[in-house]
XYZ file of C-alpha atoms in Angstrom:
722
model
C -337.364 -37.109 -70.133
C -339.898 -39.651 -71.454
C -337.096 -41.430 -73.302
C -334.954 -41.653 -70.146
C -337.930 -42.975 -68.150
C -338.479 -45.748 -70.731
C -334.815 -46.734 -70.454
C -335.105 -47.006 -66.689
C -338.547 -48.636 -66.564
C -337.170 -52.220 -66.343
C -335.060 -51.130 -63.375
C -338.127 -49.558 -61.754
C -340.103 -52.770 -62.280
C -337.533 -54.929 -60.502
C -337.089 -52.310 -57.785
C -340.825 -52.129 -57.039
C -341.099 -55.901 -56.936
C -338.565 -56.215 -54.113
C -340.002 -57.076 -50.720
C -337.481 -55.746 -48.242
C -337.885 -54.011 -44.899
C -337.239 -50.294 -44.878
C -333.769 -49.105 -43.973
C -333.789 -46.695 -41.093
C -331.861 -43.493 -40.600
C -329.667 -43.971 -43.643
C -329.230 -41.036 -45.976
C -329.746 -41.986 -49.621
C -326.587 -41.738 -51.696
C -328.415 -39.565 -54.210
C -328.822 -36.773 -51.611
C -325.390 -35.360 -52.482
C -326.705 -34.692 -56.007
C -330.025 -33.118 -54.902
C -331.332 -29.762 -55.853
C -331.011 -27.714 -52.635
C -334.714 -26.809 -52.901
C -335.750 -30.488 -52.828
C -336.224 -32.447 -49.619
C -336.142 -36.056 -48.551
C -338.656 -37.373 -46.071
C -337.466 -38.800 -42.777
C -336.501 -42.410 -43.486
C -337.576 -43.429 -40.016
C -341.237 -42.838 -40.911
C -342.950 -46.271 -41.159
C -344.749 -45.305 -44.369
C -341.450 -44.906 -46.257
C -340.589 -48.218 -47.904
C -337.425 -49.284 -49.700
C -339.267 -49.132 -53.030
C -340.606 -45.611 -52.472
C -337.205 -44.376 -51.435
C -335.686 -45.765 -54.616
C -338.410 -44.160 -56.736
C -337.688 -40.867 -55.032
C -333.953 -41.237 -55.749
C -334.660 -41.997 -59.378
C -336.966 -39.006 -59.657
C -334.189 -36.780 -58.392
C -331.915 -38.095 -61.134
C -334.620 -37.643 -63.777
C -335.722 -34.154 -62.733
C -333.862 -31.500 -64.746
C -332.130 -28.636 -62.994
C -333.431 -25.114 -63.599
C -331.891 -23.676 -66.795
C -330.094 -20.966 -64.860
C -328.386 -23.447 -62.536
C -325.166 -25.104 -63.804
C -324.758 -28.849 -63.513
C -323.079 -29.765 -60.188
C -321.490 -32.788 -61.904
C -319.981 -30.542 -64.561
C -318.738 -28.129 -61.911
C -317.220 -31.012 -59.967
C -315.490 -32.305 -63.113
C -314.097 -28.881 -63.933
C -312.860 -28.318 -60.395
C -311.211 -31.720 -60.248
C -309.398 -31.066 -63.507
C -308.164 -27.690 -62.341
C -307.159 -28.828 -58.871
C -305.503 -32.166 -59.631
C -303.995 -31.882 -63.106
C -300.263 -32.487 -63.112
C -297.933 -30.075 -64.840
C -295.994 -31.976 -67.516
C -292.859 -30.673 -69.214
C -293.363 -32.206 -72.660
C -289.834 -31.413 -73.799
C -288.240 -33.124 -70.799
C -290.580 -36.083 -71.112
C -289.915 -36.614 -74.827
C -286.171 -36.193 -74.294
C -286.248 -38.928 -71.657
C -288.345 -41.162 -73.897
C -286.440 -40.712 -77.148
C -282.949 -41.270 -75.760
C -279.591 -40.889 -77.469
C -280.646 -41.931 -81.013
C -283.145 -39.129 -81.490
C -280.938 -37.285 -84.004
C -280.748 -40.074 -86.556
C -284.500 -40.663 -86.326
C -285.169 -36.985 -86.992
C -282.735 -37.047 -89.917
C -284.668 -39.943 -91.488
C -288.061 -38.292 -91.003
C -286.823 -34.964 -92.388
C -285.373 -36.719 -95.435
C -288.679 -38.342 -96.344
C -290.633 -35.156 -95.561
C -288.477 -33.420 -98.175
C -289.229 -36.080 -100.792
C -292.929 -36.178 -101.750
C -292.052 -38.643 -104.524
C -291.076 -41.192 -101.848
C -294.239 -40.909 -99.760
C -296.686 -43.807 -99.930
C -300.155 -42.754 -101.169
C -303.345 -44.199 -99.712
C -304.684 -47.002 -101.895
C -301.426 -47.682 -103.745
C -301.504 -50.902 -105.806
C -299.416 -53.912 -104.815
C -296.989 -53.690 -107.741
C -296.548 -49.937 -107.365
C -296.036 -50.320 -103.637
C -293.299 -52.926 -104.109
C -291.349 -50.735 -106.510
C -291.855 -47.687 -104.301
C -290.472 -49.564 -101.277
C -287.354 -50.511 -103.209
C -286.885 -46.890 -104.334
C -287.370 -45.703 -100.757
C -284.752 -48.144 -99.461
C -282.236 -47.235 -102.160
C -282.778 -43.518 -101.497
C -282.256 -44.004 -97.753
C -278.945 -45.778 -98.276
C -277.524 -43.995 -101.301
C -278.968 -40.481 -101.039
C -279.580 -39.921 -97.327
C -276.324 -41.844 -96.651
C -277.852 -43.799 -93.792
C -276.354 -47.298 -93.691
C -278.287 -49.464 -91.211
C -276.293 -52.641 -91.879
C -273.165 -51.479 -90.073
C -275.158 -51.107 -86.848
C -276.748 -54.589 -86.858
C -273.948 -56.063 -84.758
C -271.889 -53.076 -83.606
C -274.717 -50.852 -82.275
C -278.070 -52.703 -82.178
C -279.796 -49.866 -80.276
C -279.056 -47.476 -83.133
C -280.165 -50.051 -85.692
C -283.529 -50.546 -83.978
C -283.974 -46.765 -83.679
C -283.471 -46.543 -87.461
C -285.991 -49.316 -88.110
C -288.537 -47.597 -85.838
C -288.226 -44.350 -87.807
C -288.353 -46.178 -91.157
C -291.413 -48.171 -90.072
C -293.192 -44.933 -89.212
C -292.684 -43.793 -92.825
C -294.057 -47.014 -94.334
C -294.423 -50.310 -92.479
C -293.666 -52.307 -95.630
C -290.449 -50.330 -96.013
C -289.510 -51.150 -92.419
C -290.054 -54.869 -93.023
C -288.165 -54.810 -96.327
C -285.262 -53.079 -94.583
C -285.361 -55.738 -91.862
C -285.312 -58.576 -94.395
C -282.306 -57.048 -96.168
C -280.144 -56.088 -93.209
C -281.345 -58.024 -90.138
C -282.366 -61.347 -91.705
C -280.336 -61.800 -94.894
C -277.443 -59.610 -93.775
C -277.687 -60.688 -90.142
C -277.518 -64.369 -91.080
C -274.284 -63.748 -92.981
C -272.743 -61.852 -90.052
C -274.034 -64.055 -87.233
C -273.862 -67.545 -88.785
C -270.927 -67.045 -91.144
C -267.236 -66.379 -90.584
C -264.740 -63.750 -91.682
C -264.610 -64.997 -95.272
C -268.357 -64.436 -95.654
C -268.201 -60.979 -94.099
C -265.353 -59.987 -96.437
C -267.186 -61.240 -99.521
C -270.728 -60.013 -98.878
C -270.675 -57.098 -96.406
C -270.280 -54.223 -98.872
C -272.825 -55.618 -101.330
C -275.433 -56.046 -98.596
C -274.619 -52.642 -97.118
C -274.985 -50.684 -100.382
C -277.883 -52.817 -101.741
C -275.922 -54.326 -104.637
C -276.797 -57.693 -103.058
C -280.498 -57.624 -102.141
C -281.298 -60.894 -100.442
C -283.785 -63.187 -98.717
C -284.063 -65.308 -95.590
C -285.398 -68.684 -96.750
C -286.344 -70.591 -93.623
C -290.126 -71.176 -93.642
C -291.518 -74.009 -95.773
C -295.037 -74.846 -96.893
C -295.313 -77.641 -94.307
C -293.063 -76.231 -91.579
C -292.875 -72.800 -89.978
C -292.461 -72.911 -86.196
C -290.826 -76.363 -86.196
C -287.545 -75.372 -87.833
C -285.905 -78.696 -86.994
C -288.550 -80.355 -89.162
C -287.463 -78.536 -92.357
C -287.168 -80.885 -95.324
C -284.992 -78.961 -97.809
C -281.650 -80.791 -98.174
C -278.066 -79.712 -98.825
C -276.088 -82.823 -99.803
C -272.305 -82.566 -99.963
C -270.586 -83.858 -103.112
C -266.859 -84.439 -102.306
C -266.054 -85.004 -105.961
C -266.939 -81.451 -107.010
C -266.533 -79.871 -103.538
C -270.112 -78.555 -103.725
C -273.410 -78.740 -101.882
C -276.496 -79.762 -103.856
C -279.650 -77.939 -102.712
C -282.897 -79.839 -103.295
C -286.589 -79.433 -102.560
C -287.601 -83.103 -102.096
C -291.391 -82.539 -102.153
C -294.008 -79.794 -102.356
C -294.123 -79.502 -98.573
C -290.486 -78.377 -98.629
C -291.078 -75.391 -100.952
C -289.756 -72.284 -99.235
C -292.818 -70.110 -98.587
C -293.506 -66.482 -97.609
C -289.902 -65.495 -98.373
C -289.540 -61.695 -98.298
C -287.677 -60.076 -101.223
C -287.938 -63.340 -103.214
C -290.739 -62.513 -105.657
C -289.085 -59.510 -107.352
C -285.868 -58.033 -105.950
C -283.779 -60.727 -104.258
C -280.502 -61.901 -105.814
C -279.358 -64.153 -102.958
C -281.010 -66.235 -100.272
C -279.841 -67.687 -96.981
C -281.396 -71.142 -97.320
C -281.925 -73.281 -94.237
C -281.584 -76.963 -95.085
C -280.566 -80.306 -93.593
C -276.856 -80.874 -94.131
C -276.439 -84.378 -95.576
C -273.021 -86.062 -95.707
C -272.167 -89.283 -97.562
C -270.782 -92.230 -95.604
C -268.587 -95.186 -96.462
C -271.783 -97.186 -96.875
C -273.192 -95.933 -100.175
C -276.726 -96.757 -98.996
C -276.517 -94.534 -95.923
C -275.978 -90.826 -95.276
C -275.433 -88.717 -92.177
C -277.981 -86.001 -91.337
C -276.090 -83.293 -89.421
C -279.164 -81.165 -88.778
C -280.341 -77.819 -90.136
C -277.630 -75.437 -91.369
C -277.644 -72.185 -93.375
C -276.295 -71.804 -96.922
C -275.882 -68.805 -99.237
C -277.631 -69.572 -102.529
C -277.653 -67.146 -105.509
C -281.184 -67.124 -106.968
C -281.027 -64.465 -109.721
C -278.423 -63.234 -112.180
C -276.853 -60.071 -110.719
C -277.082 -58.205 -114.027
C -280.234 -59.455 -115.771
C -282.208 -60.459 -112.630
C -283.219 -63.632 -114.487
C -283.872 -66.668 -112.298
C -280.838 -68.972 -112.216
C -280.966 -72.587 -113.501
C -282.579 -75.107 -111.151
C -284.447 -72.411 -109.218
C -288.181 -71.855 -109.529
C -289.712 -68.701 -108.037
C -293.395 -67.807 -107.743
C -295.143 -64.787 -106.264
C -297.165 -65.408 -103.072
C -299.482 -62.632 -104.266
C -301.681 -60.108 -102.479
C -301.688 -60.305 -98.684
C -303.826 -58.881 -95.882
C -301.129 -56.250 -95.326
C -297.479 -55.394 -96.034
C -298.047 -55.485 -99.786
C -294.931 -53.417 -100.376
C -292.924 -56.543 -99.484
C -292.528 -59.009 -102.367
C -293.050 -62.395 -100.721
C -292.301 -65.392 -102.910
C -291.996 -69.194 -102.938
C -288.788 -71.012 -103.916
C -288.164 -74.522 -105.229
C -284.655 -75.922 -105.756
C -283.829 -78.684 -108.226
C -280.248 -79.929 -107.763
C -278.834 -76.411 -107.374
C -275.070 -76.607 -106.856
C -273.228 -74.107 -104.671
C -269.549 -73.983 -103.562
C -268.657 -75.575 -100.195
C -267.631 -72.109 -98.978
C -271.291 -71.035 -99.179
C -271.996 -72.982 -95.992
C -272.328 -70.434 -93.174
C -269.917 -72.320 -90.964
C -269.663 -70.553 -87.622
C -271.156 -73.496 -85.714
C -270.283 -76.361 -88.036
C -268.012 -76.935 -91.046
C -267.316 -79.551 -93.710
C -263.838 -80.209 -95.061
C -263.076 -80.991 -98.688
C -262.980 -84.712 -97.948
C -266.431 -84.570 -96.334
C -265.533 -84.578 -92.646
C -267.770 -82.586 -90.323
C -266.359 -80.550 -87.441
C -268.033 -78.401 -84.796
C -267.205 -76.895 -81.437
C -270.673 -77.986 -80.292
C -271.131 -81.727 -79.694
C -274.788 -82.321 -80.625
C -277.338 -81.373 -83.257
C -279.554 -79.794 -80.593
C -276.770 -77.606 -79.209
C -275.806 -76.431 -82.714
C -279.445 -75.731 -83.516
C -279.918 -73.737 -80.294
C -276.768 -71.723 -80.959
C -277.923 -70.939 -84.498
C -281.373 -69.770 -83.410
C -279.849 -67.797 -80.534
C -277.940 -65.699 -83.050
C -281.142 -64.976 -84.985
C -283.081 -63.619 -82.005
C -282.587 -60.035 -83.229
C -285.655 -60.388 -85.447
C -287.864 -60.911 -82.402
C -286.255 -57.983 -80.617
C -286.954 -55.799 -83.639
C -290.593 -56.864 -83.918
C -291.308 -56.200 -80.234
C -289.690 -52.785 -80.563
C -291.546 -51.983 -83.787
C -294.884 -53.118 -82.373
C -294.603 -50.488 -79.638
C -294.256 -47.929 -82.430
C -297.590 -49.086 -83.895
C -299.197 -48.763 -80.475
C -297.851 -45.243 -79.943
C -299.159 -44.058 -83.318
C -302.615 -45.585 -82.890
C -303.007 -44.333 -79.305
C -301.870 -40.854 -80.365
C -304.478 -40.726 -83.142
C -307.254 -42.027 -80.874
C -306.436 -39.745 -77.930
C -306.079 -36.589 -80.006
C -309.340 -37.312 -81.796
C -311.084 -38.056 -78.482
C -309.924 -34.713 -77.109
C -311.141 -32.942 -80.249
C -314.470 -34.718 -80.724
C -317.410 -33.383 -78.718
C -320.719 -35.217 -78.335
C -323.661 -34.675 -75.968
C -323.469 -33.002 -72.576
C -325.601 -31.758 -69.689
C -328.867 -29.985 -70.609
C -328.389 -26.383 -71.688
C -324.604 -26.849 -71.560
C -321.940 -27.166 -74.303
C -321.114 -30.616 -75.616
C -318.208 -32.333 -73.894
C -315.116 -34.063 -75.248
C -315.706 -37.775 -75.732
C -312.578 -38.415 -73.647
C -314.541 -37.034 -70.683
C -316.759 -40.106 -70.850
C -315.676 -42.827 -68.443
C -316.181 -45.519 -71.084
C -313.749 -43.799 -73.475
C -311.235 -43.340 -70.683
C -311.551 -47.034 -69.827
C -310.766 -47.941 -73.448
C -307.840 -45.616 -74.025
C -306.113 -44.666 -70.777
C -304.862 -48.177 -69.812
C -303.719 -48.503 -73.423
C -301.804 -45.236 -73.154
C -300.234 -46.531 -69.936
C -299.288 -49.775 -71.679
C -297.609 -47.801 -74.469
C -295.273 -46.269 -71.919
C -294.757 -49.585 -70.116
C -293.882 -51.402 -73.341
C -291.550 -48.595 -74.400
C -289.352 -49.048 -71.339
C -289.565 -52.848 -71.440
C -288.429 -53.047 -75.070
C -285.679 -50.508 -74.367
C -284.446 -52.908 -71.707
C -284.684 -55.790 -74.190
C -282.563 -53.889 -76.716
C -280.033 -53.121 -73.974
C -279.757 -56.814 -73.010
C -279.517 -57.833 -76.659
C -276.696 -55.330 -77.215
C -274.841 -56.760 -74.220
C -275.347 -60.259 -75.591
C -273.814 -59.320 -78.953
C -270.721 -57.960 -77.211
C -270.215 -60.555 -74.480
C -271.392 -63.822 -76.114
C -272.170 -65.158 -72.644
C -274.115 -68.432 -72.835
C -276.408 -67.594 -69.912
C -277.113 -64.123 -71.284
C -277.971 -65.638 -74.676
C -280.526 -67.918 -72.996
C -281.951 -65.014 -70.986
C -282.367 -62.784 -74.067
C -283.882 -65.674 -76.022
C -286.658 -66.150 -73.450
C -287.117 -62.426 -72.771
C -287.428 -61.606 -76.475
C -289.877 -64.463 -76.970
C -292.103 -63.226 -74.136
C -292.034 -59.547 -75.051
C -292.478 -60.153 -78.788
C -295.500 -62.381 -78.161
C -297.077 -60.259 -75.438
C -296.566 -56.831 -77.007
C -297.656 -57.823 -80.528
C -300.784 -59.585 -79.234
C -301.727 -56.568 -77.125
C -301.083 -54.130 -79.962
C -303.168 -56.173 -82.401
C -306.185 -55.965 -80.079
C -305.542 -52.300 -79.315
C -305.556 -51.287 -82.987
C -309.141 -52.514 -83.285
C -310.103 -50.796 -80.032
C -308.635 -47.493 -81.256
C -310.535 -47.780 -84.522
C -313.769 -48.349 -82.627
C -313.011 -45.492 -80.211
C -312.853 -43.098 -83.178
C -316.264 -44.099 -84.495
C -317.036 -43.734 -88.186
C -314.063 -41.463 -88.831
C -311.782 -44.238 -87.612
C -313.015 -46.330 -90.536
C -311.647 -43.924 -93.157
C -308.485 -45.301 -94.763
C -306.825 -41.884 -94.551
C -307.033 -42.068 -90.743
C -304.824 -45.147 -90.897
C -306.305 -47.654 -88.469
C -307.134 -50.097 -91.256
C -303.650 -50.115 -92.774
C -301.954 -50.146 -89.363
C -304.078 -53.087 -88.252
C -303.525 -55.046 -91.466
C -299.803 -54.377 -91.622
C -299.288 -55.267 -87.979
C -301.421 -58.405 -87.937
C -298.638 -60.708 -89.166
C -296.368 -59.538 -86.325
C -298.170 -62.151 -84.223
C -296.925 -64.901 -86.511
C -293.586 -64.243 -88.133
C -290.319 -64.552 -86.224
C -292.160 -67.117 -84.129
C -295.872 -67.774 -83.626
C -296.925 -66.076 -80.406
C -298.410 -69.198 -78.833
C -295.226 -71.138 -79.557
C -293.059 -68.339 -78.177
C -295.047 -68.182 -74.956
C -294.524 -71.921 -74.529
C -290.779 -71.305 -74.806
C -291.060 -68.766 -71.988
C -293.009 -71.242 -69.856
C -290.461 -73.995 -70.554
C -287.636 -71.711 -69.487
C -289.483 -70.744 -66.304
C -289.929 -74.422 -65.425
C -286.228 -75.020 -66.038
C -285.362 -72.089 -63.765
C -287.795 -73.430 -61.152
C -286.104 -76.828 -61.253
C -282.634 -75.264 -61.078
C -283.651 -73.201 -58.052
C -284.386 -76.288 -56.017
C -281.182 -77.939 -57.204
C -279.053 -74.971 -56.141
C -278.367 -73.749 -59.664
C -277.767 -70.174 -60.842
C -280.778 -68.251 -62.105
C -280.559 -65.787 -64.966
C -281.072 -62.089 -64.322
C -284.694 -61.810 -65.452
C -285.753 -64.637 -63.141
C -283.896 -63.501 -60.016
C -287.114 -62.890 -58.132
C -287.808 -66.628 -58.138
C -284.661 -67.183 -56.105
C -285.006 -64.117 -53.904
C -288.640 -64.280 -52.922
C -290.276 -67.570 -53.968
C -290.800 -68.703 -50.379
C -292.360 -65.363 -49.470
C -294.704 -65.412 -52.447
C -295.829 -68.977 -51.803
C -296.494 -68.518 -48.098
C -299.982 -67.778 -46.836
C -301.028 -64.166 -47.559
C -300.807 -61.828 -44.593
C -304.458 -61.242 -43.557
C -303.688 -57.712 -42.404
C -301.945 -56.641 -45.609
C -304.700 -58.336 -47.609
C -307.115 -55.755 -46.162
C -305.015 -52.609 -46.505
C -306.811 -50.303 -48.893
C -305.228 -46.871 -48.579
C -304.222 -45.160 -51.809
C -300.638 -44.840 -50.562
C -300.416 -48.591 -50.073
C -302.053 -49.448 -53.414
C -299.766 -47.011 -55.240
C -296.668 -48.393 -53.544
C -294.472 -50.026 -56.252
C -293.571 -52.803 -53.795
C -297.201 -53.830 -53.360
C -297.786 -53.729 -57.122
C -294.705 -55.738 -58.069
C -295.230 -58.206 -55.243
C -298.781 -58.809 -56.477
C -297.597 -59.472 -60.038
C -294.822 -61.791 -58.861
C -297.048 -63.582 -56.373
C -299.407 -64.518 -59.196
C -296.504 -65.756 -61.353
C -295.062 -67.821 -58.507
C -298.425 -69.415 -57.731
C -298.950 -70.296 -61.383
C -295.439 -71.709 -61.661
C -295.780 -73.876 -58.576
C -299.200 -75.186 -59.573
C -298.336 -75.958 -63.210
C -295.190 -77.802 -62.097
C -297.330 -79.973 -59.833
C -299.894 -80.637 -62.576
C -297.188 -81.561 -65.084
C -295.693 -84.064 -62.630
C -299.106 -85.596 -62.038
C -300.199 -85.862 -65.686
C -296.846 -87.043 -67.017
C -297.294 -90.300 -65.107
C -300.313 -91.237 -67.222
C -300.056 -89.106 -70.376
C -296.295 -88.900 -70.904
C -294.316 -85.673 -71.282
C -295.971 -84.457 -74.492
C -299.491 -85.345 -73.336
C -298.990 -83.682 -69.960
C -297.690 -80.521 -71.616
C -300.692 -80.373 -73.930
C -303.066 -81.033 -71.024
C -301.599 -78.061 -69.126
C -301.080 -75.816 -72.161
C -303.534 -73.045 -71.258
C -302.104 -72.935 -67.737
C -298.588 -72.698 -69.202
C -299.586 -69.797 -71.440
C -301.052 -67.940 -68.449
C -297.793 -68.510 -66.586
C -295.714 -67.084 -69.437
C -298.031 -64.091 -69.785
C -297.936 -63.399 -66.047
C -294.144 -63.547 -65.949
C -293.845 -61.207 -68.947
C -296.178 -58.715 -67.267
C -293.988 -58.860 -64.150
C -290.901 -58.022 -66.206
C -292.709 -55.139 -67.930
C -293.867 -53.642 -64.624
C -290.425 -54.013 -63.040
C -288.817 -52.115 -65.931
C -291.524 -49.426 -65.800
C -290.999 -48.886 -62.064
C -287.256 -48.669 -62.671
C -287.744 -46.122 -65.463
C -289.932 -43.952 -63.225
C -287.284 -44.013 -60.516
C -284.509 -43.075 -62.971
C -286.343 -40.162 -64.617
C -284.310 -37.000 -63.831
C -287.108 -34.431 -64.274
C -289.460 -34.218 -61.274
C -292.574 -33.284 -63.280
C -291.991 -36.009 -65.841
C -291.335 -38.471 -63.034
C -294.656 -37.575 -61.384
C -296.500 -38.086 -64.671
C -294.774 -41.418 -65.293
C -295.563 -42.543 -61.728
C -299.243 -41.834 -62.336
C -299.203 -43.783 -65.589
C -297.268 -46.655 -64.000
C -299.793 -46.892 -61.152
C -302.619 -47.121 -63.663
C -300.803 -49.840 -65.615
C -300.206 -51.907 -62.464
C -303.599 -51.534 -60.784
C -305.551 -52.020 -64.011
C -303.801 -55.361 -64.518
C -304.411 -56.401 -60.909
C -308.082 -55.486 -61.208
C -308.446 -57.342 -64.521
C -307.264 -60.526 -62.794
C -308.827 -59.793 -59.416
C -310.427 -63.247 -59.326
C -307.019 -64.884 -59.045
C -306.092 -62.726 -56.058
C -309.473 -63.190 -54.392
C -309.395 -66.975 -54.812
C -306.294 -67.246 -52.644
C -307.243 -64.390 -50.271
C -304.297 -62.302 -51.403
C -306.767 -59.411 -51.659
C -309.754 -59.059 -49.331
C -313.141 -57.868 -50.709
C -312.733 -54.341 -49.334
C -309.292 -54.083 -50.895
C -310.553 -55.350 -54.251
C -313.216 -52.652 -54.192
C -310.601 -50.023 -53.329
C -308.409 -51.174 -56.227
C -311.342 -50.813 -58.621
C -312.196 -47.321 -57.386
C -308.591 -46.171 -57.506
C -308.159 -47.563 -61.022
C -311.134 -45.526 -62.231
C -309.766 -42.432 -60.503
C -306.326 -42.930 -62.075
C -307.969 -43.286 -65.497
C -309.529 -39.876 -64.922
C -306.216 -38.406 -63.749
C -304.344 -39.765 -66.768
C -307.084 -38.363 -68.993
C -306.260 -34.912 -67.618
C -302.733 -35.143 -69.057
C -303.467 -37.461 -71.985
C -302.607 -34.781 -74.529
C -299.249 -34.126 -72.921
C -298.523 -37.847 -72.651
C -299.052 -38.538 -76.354
C -297.030 -35.412 -77.118
C -294.271 -37.078 -75.100
C -293.955 -39.674 -77.871
C -292.833 -36.755 -80.066
C -294.470 -38.079 -83.235
C -294.563 -35.433 -85.994
C -297.596 -35.003 -88.262
C -295.713 -36.757 -91.081
C -295.657 -39.898 -88.903
C -299.220 -39.907 -87.527
C -300.577 -38.621 -90.880
C -304.237 -39.070 -89.879
C -306.265 -35.864 -90.378
C -308.276 -36.560 -87.215
C -305.029 -36.548 -85.203
C -303.871 -33.124 -86.335
C -303.112 -30.701 -83.524
C -304.959 -27.857 -85.244
C -307.748 -27.598 -87.822
C -308.216 -31.362 -87.891
C -311.699 -31.159 -89.408
C -310.520 -28.635 -92.014
C -307.733 -30.968 -93.122
C -310.147 -33.893 -93.169
C -312.682 -32.119 -95.392
C -309.904 -30.822 -97.621
C -308.678 -34.387 -98.110
C -311.938 -35.489 -99.715
C -312.225 -32.420 -101.938
C -314.076 -29.606 -100.136
């Protein structure tokens, strides 16, 4: 009691120093928590001051209840749990979540569970990890008979389901698989023609042709058009000559290059000779197949220099290397010529008229990497949230006097950390499912507008989801206290392995700028009568509504039914996006007059990033609402609706200043949103165990002792030798 009084003494000091008139005939809020045997003096008595009333309230909080009397707060908590907890059918929920590719994922997990020799030990060295990853990949393809490459184009949803399962076994293995089949193999399929497919498909599929994707250079990563590696055509020998003109053009961070790669798709400027011997024609960046090692001896081929990029923060099972080319000659047929070709006499032909159009078409075909990273990042989030929630349900600390200790997930602070994150896991799951669906349609239809839509959607979701997951991994580690710091409980390796997801396949800040640029283009097209792509339809349908003055009556509605109405939630998200879009367009017009286009863009960059983030959140919520509506099981639908409401209202509350600044939400409504968000956190906590069970992650995937469903502490102590 003395300790608690010392904690509150500063509050008492400031309370006693207030000089305010007494409030009359107002029952103190603390009365509802009073001991029935205690009384409160009549507030109308002139001798009762504001300060004395506050001291009396504090004394009621500080006075312990008799040992025989149970805590009313604990009783209230127990009653609320019993009365309001939803019934969740975990089987129906997981069936809805896992979808049609559940069988192949289970086959993969069962295969690795049966092979202890292929499981990655904690603390494995870099060299051992690299060799283990290669053995794991070979075993998957040649022993388990699972061939991911054939699904890259024909069934992308199945391919991404395979990569999710593989990544749950070992993240480095998942990335190595992606380099082999999605990047190296995907470049051959998507940028090449039938002759390349015929020559290389089987070797890529059965791992006879392990390969690399050599795009990034020491001086250029995001700016692909600035690459300096050259591929100069020699009409005399009918060959391209690949050169690294300076150190800045060394290919850097190339997966599979340091140890296992035999081929590389090399991105280089295509240079053609002209009639004037002093001049050449730069046709822009193209892709070329370049052998880098002897297929039998694995010795580096002449003219090629390879060095190991060494130990990294994470993903040390992937052998990243650096490549330099010195006049390496390759046949003309090694040009991946879907979007541009060179004849034997050196003439260039293309169905696309400009360098920029060819470049855009090339990158559009490589967007699958971003789709895969967004999808995989959700897998990281599910695993980390599952570990943190299960541990928080297990761990008990403190409690009311003379009462048992309570689960740390009963603390509001822990709920505030983890429950919105759990809601986001579900939201991102449905959003990335939608992304995979749109990507699959794109691969079948080859519609130009759909390609542009998927390009922007994948950029936004990859950037948003990976950034959120990176922050959440640290939050989950912290939420599990000291035990979260143990390597065996996985937060460290998950965080380190995932960290680079924010950078490769497009730096997140750059990708968000692409989303903002596309939004501005759509905004311009809207006012010129153009056609908007599917994801941006709401700009056409409701822009005028969103940009009109907020309805003062609706701005004050605060009932739970109204706040939990999907229309209110989605309208709020879209209103914010529309306001940001309109305002940034105006600022860009203003600043471009004095700063030019580039200067104006840089001046408005933070505003542009907020716009892209807001739009991406709107897409995520729309897909979540749609998924709730489509869920066939009533109990699962009710649980998903609860989680969706928390996701929406938590985001609105976190940006409540924006809504208050434009009077979209009145003060009373803002307060109601905050209260309801806290209540929904508590409600989601009641079914948190069932919700993480809905992810259907077996123990061989979570692997953390503190996340075990039974005897977690026993398994933890056994791990260290007891």
